[in-house]
Every structure is written in C-alpha cells, then in structure tokens.
Coordinates of C-alpha atoms in Angstrom, one line a residue:
M1 CA -27.2 -71.4 21.2
F2 CA -29.7 -68.6 20.9
D3 CA -27.2 -66.1 22.3
K4 CA -24.6 -67.1 19.7
L5 CA -27.2 -66.6 16.9
M6 CA -28.1 -63.1 18.3
A7 CA -24.4 -62.2 18.6
A8 CA -23.9 -63.2 14.9
V9 CA -26.5 -60.6 13.9
G10 CA -25.0 -57.9 16.2
I11 CA -27.1 -58.2 19.3
G12 CA -25.0 -58.9 22.4
N13 CA -21.8 -59.3 20.5
A14 CA -18.3 -57.9 21.3
R15 CA -17.9 -54.1 20.9
V16 CA -14.8 -52.0 20.1
D17 CA -14.2 -48.4 21.1
T18 CA -11.3 -46.2 19.8
M19 CA -9.9 -43.5 22.1
L20 CA -7.4 -41.1 20.5
D21 CA -4.9 -39.2 22.6
S22 CA -5.8 -36.1 20.5
D23 CA -8.3 -35.5 17.8
T24 CA -5.6 -33.7 15.8
A25 CA -2.3 -35.1 14.5
E26 CA 0.7 -33.9 12.6
A27 CA 1.4 -35.1 9.1
G28 CA 4.6 -37.1 9.4
G29 CA 4.0 -37.5 13.1
V30 CA 2.5 -40.4 15.2
L31 CA -1.1 -41.0 16.0
K32 CA -1.5 -42.5 19.5
G33 CA -4.4 -44.0 21.3
E34 CA -6.1 -47.1 22.7
I35 CA -8.6 -49.6 21.4
H36 CA -11.0 -50.9 24.1
I37 CA -12.6 -54.3 23.4
H38 CA -15.7 -55.2 25.4
G39 CA -16.9 -58.8 25.4
G40 CA -20.5 -59.4 24.6
E41 CA -22.9 -62.0 26.0
V42 CA -21.1 -65.0 24.4
S43 CA -17.5 -66.0 23.8
Q44 CA -16.3 -64.8 20.3
D45 CA -13.2 -65.4 18.3
L46 CA -11.7 -62.2 16.8
D47 CA -9.6 -63.1 13.7
A48 CA -8.0 -59.6 13.6
L49 CA -8.3 -56.1 14.8
V50 CA -7.5 -53.5 12.2
L51 CA -7.1 -49.7 12.3
D52 CA -7.5 -47.7 9.1
L53 CA -6.9 -44.0 8.4
A54 CA -9.2 -42.9 5.7
S55 CA -10.6 -39.8 4.0
E56 CA -13.3 -38.9 1.6
A57 CA -12.2 -38.8 -2.1
I58 CA -14.2 -37.4 -4.9
K59 CA -14.3 -39.4 -8.1
E60 CA -16.2 -38.5 -11.3
V61 CA -18.4 -41.3 -12.6
D62 CA -20.7 -40.7 -15.5
D63 CA -20.3 -36.9 -15.3
K64 CA -21.3 -37.0 -11.6
K65 CA -19.2 -36.5 -8.6
V66 CA -19.2 -39.4 -6.2
H67 CA -17.8 -39.3 -2.7
L68 CA -15.9 -42.5 -1.8
P69 CA -13.9 -43.5 1.2
H70 CA -10.2 -44.0 0.6
S71 CA -7.9 -45.8 3.1
W72 CA -4.4 -44.4 3.0
A73 CA -2.8 -46.1 6.1
T74 CA -3.6 -49.4 7.8
L75 CA -2.3 -50.9 11.0
R76 CA -3.1 -54.5 12.0
L77 CA -3.3 -54.3 15.8
S78 CA -3.6 -57.9 16.9
E79 CA -3.7 -61.5 15.7
A80 CA -6.5 -63.9 16.5
M81 CA -7.9 -63.8 20.0
T82 CA -10.9 -65.0 22.0
I83 CA -13.0 -62.5 23.9
E84 CA -15.0 -64.0 26.7
P85 CA -18.4 -62.7 27.9
G86 CA -18.0 -59.4 29.8
E87 CA -14.2 -59.3 29.3
H88 CA -12.5 -56.0 28.7
R89 CA -9.1 -55.6 26.9
T90 CA -7.2 -52.4 26.1
L91 CA -4.7 -52.3 23.3
P92 CA -2.5 -49.2 23.0
F93 CA -1.3 -48.2 19.5
E94 CA 1.1 -45.8 17.8
L95 CA 0.6 -45.3 14.0
P96 CA 3.2 -43.4 12.1
L97 CA 1.5 -41.0 9.7
P98 CA 2.7 -40.4 6.2
L99 CA 4.2 -36.9 5.6
L100 CA 1.8 -36.5 2.7
S101 CA -1.4 -37.0 4.8
P102 CA -4.5 -35.1 3.7
L103 CA -4.3 -31.8 5.6
S104 CA -7.3 -30.3 7.4
V105 CA -7.0 -26.6 6.4
G106 CA -9.6 -24.1 5.3
R107 CA -13.3 -24.9 4.7
Q108 CA -12.6 -27.4 1.9
H109 CA -10.5 -29.9 3.8
P110 CA -11.3 -33.6 3.3
K111 CA -13.3 -35.5 5.8
T112 CA -10.8 -37.7 7.6
W113 CA -11.3 -40.4 10.1
V114 CA -9.9 -43.3 12.0
A115 CA -11.8 -46.5 11.6
T116 CA -11.4 -49.6 13.7
R117 CA -12.9 -53.0 12.9
A118 CA -12.8 -56.4 14.6
D119 CA -13.0 -59.3 12.1
I120 CA -15.3 -61.9 13.7
A121 CA -16.0 -65.0 11.6
M122 CA -19.7 -65.7 10.9
A123 CA -20.8 -62.5 12.7
L124 CA -21.5 -58.8 12.1
D125 CA -18.1 -57.1 12.6
P126 CA -18.1 -54.4 15.3
A127 CA -16.5 -51.2 14.1
T128 CA -16.0 -47.5 15.1
R129 CA -15.3 -44.4 13.1
I130 CA -13.9 -41.2 14.7
R131 CA -13.3 -37.9 12.8
C132 CA -9.8 -36.4 13.2
A133 CA -7.8 -33.6 11.6
F134 CA -4.3 -33.5 10.3
C135 CA -2.1 -30.4 10.4
Q136 CA 1.2 -29.5 8.8
A137 CA 4.4 -30.8 10.2
P138 CA 6.5 -28.0 11.9
C139 CA 9.2 -28.2 9.2
S140 CA 6.6 -27.2 6.6
A141 CA 4.9 -24.5 8.6
P142 CA 4.6 -21.2 6.7
S143 CA 6.9 -19.4 9.1
S144 CA 9.7 -21.8 8.4
R145 CA 9.7 -21.3 4.6
P146 CA 12.5 -19.0 3.5
W147 CA 10.4 -17.2 0.9
N148 CA 8.0 -16.1 3.7
N149 CA 10.9 -14.4 5.5
S150 CA 11.2 -10.6 5.0
A151 CA 14.8 -11.0 3.8
W152 CA 13.6 -12.9 0.7
R153 CA 11.3 -10.1 -0.4

C-alpha cells in the first residue's frame, strides 16, 4: 500500500524514455523512434501513451511577449495497458510530419521538441521532452528553386 502511495507522487513509478532515430527531421518527412516504458516498483495502469511535437510560440499579452508551448502534431501510441513492476516494453513509432513544420534555420529558429507522456490515473504522469530540429524538404531546398538557377537571372 505504501509503495502505491509513493508511486502516485512519482517515487518508484513507471518511467518513459523516448529515443529518436535522428535528432533532425525533414518537414513533410517521417519522424521515427522508439518509446521505452520501464515499470516501477508497483503495477500501474497506463490509460494512454501520447507523443506530441511542439514548439515555442511567442504571444503578446498586456504589451509583454510571453513564450508558450504550442503542440502542432500528436500521435496516440497505445491504448490502456498495465505495466508490471520491473517490466520493460518498447514501442516503435513513425510520425508523419506536416510539410509546414517550423524550420530550424538561422539563429532565430523556434525551440522545437518531442514530448512523450504516459497518462496514469491518480498518479504523477511520467514524461520526457527531447529537443529536435526540422529542416526543409528536398523539393523546397534553395538549389531546386528555378529562380536560383543562373538561367533565370
């Protein structure tokens, strides 16, 4: 009973780790990786496992700039499951990225990350957050634009 109480506040509970195949992805491409779920000290019911792609947006509030997280793609990885003590599960994923993903170019690029969270009823939800970068798709690379070709000058 004491172990369940401790897991509810985050001590000895299940843990999730996100491993990306690459820390860069192409806008319009596919982000691939694996989610590793590690059981804690007690059996816990996971209601869902969700992967979010998010970036920092700047919003003006009362003449001040406020940095807020903005989720722009979500993937529900699994339905309800039970994780037993010490159990380890690996869930591979492939998430299609929107062609209009926030690009990581120059010094002013938006902070972008992959966030994974496991929804556990009546407990602190384990989560991870990994920074990643998004580059242009090959079809929109500067060298493929006709106006960059010397024949167009």
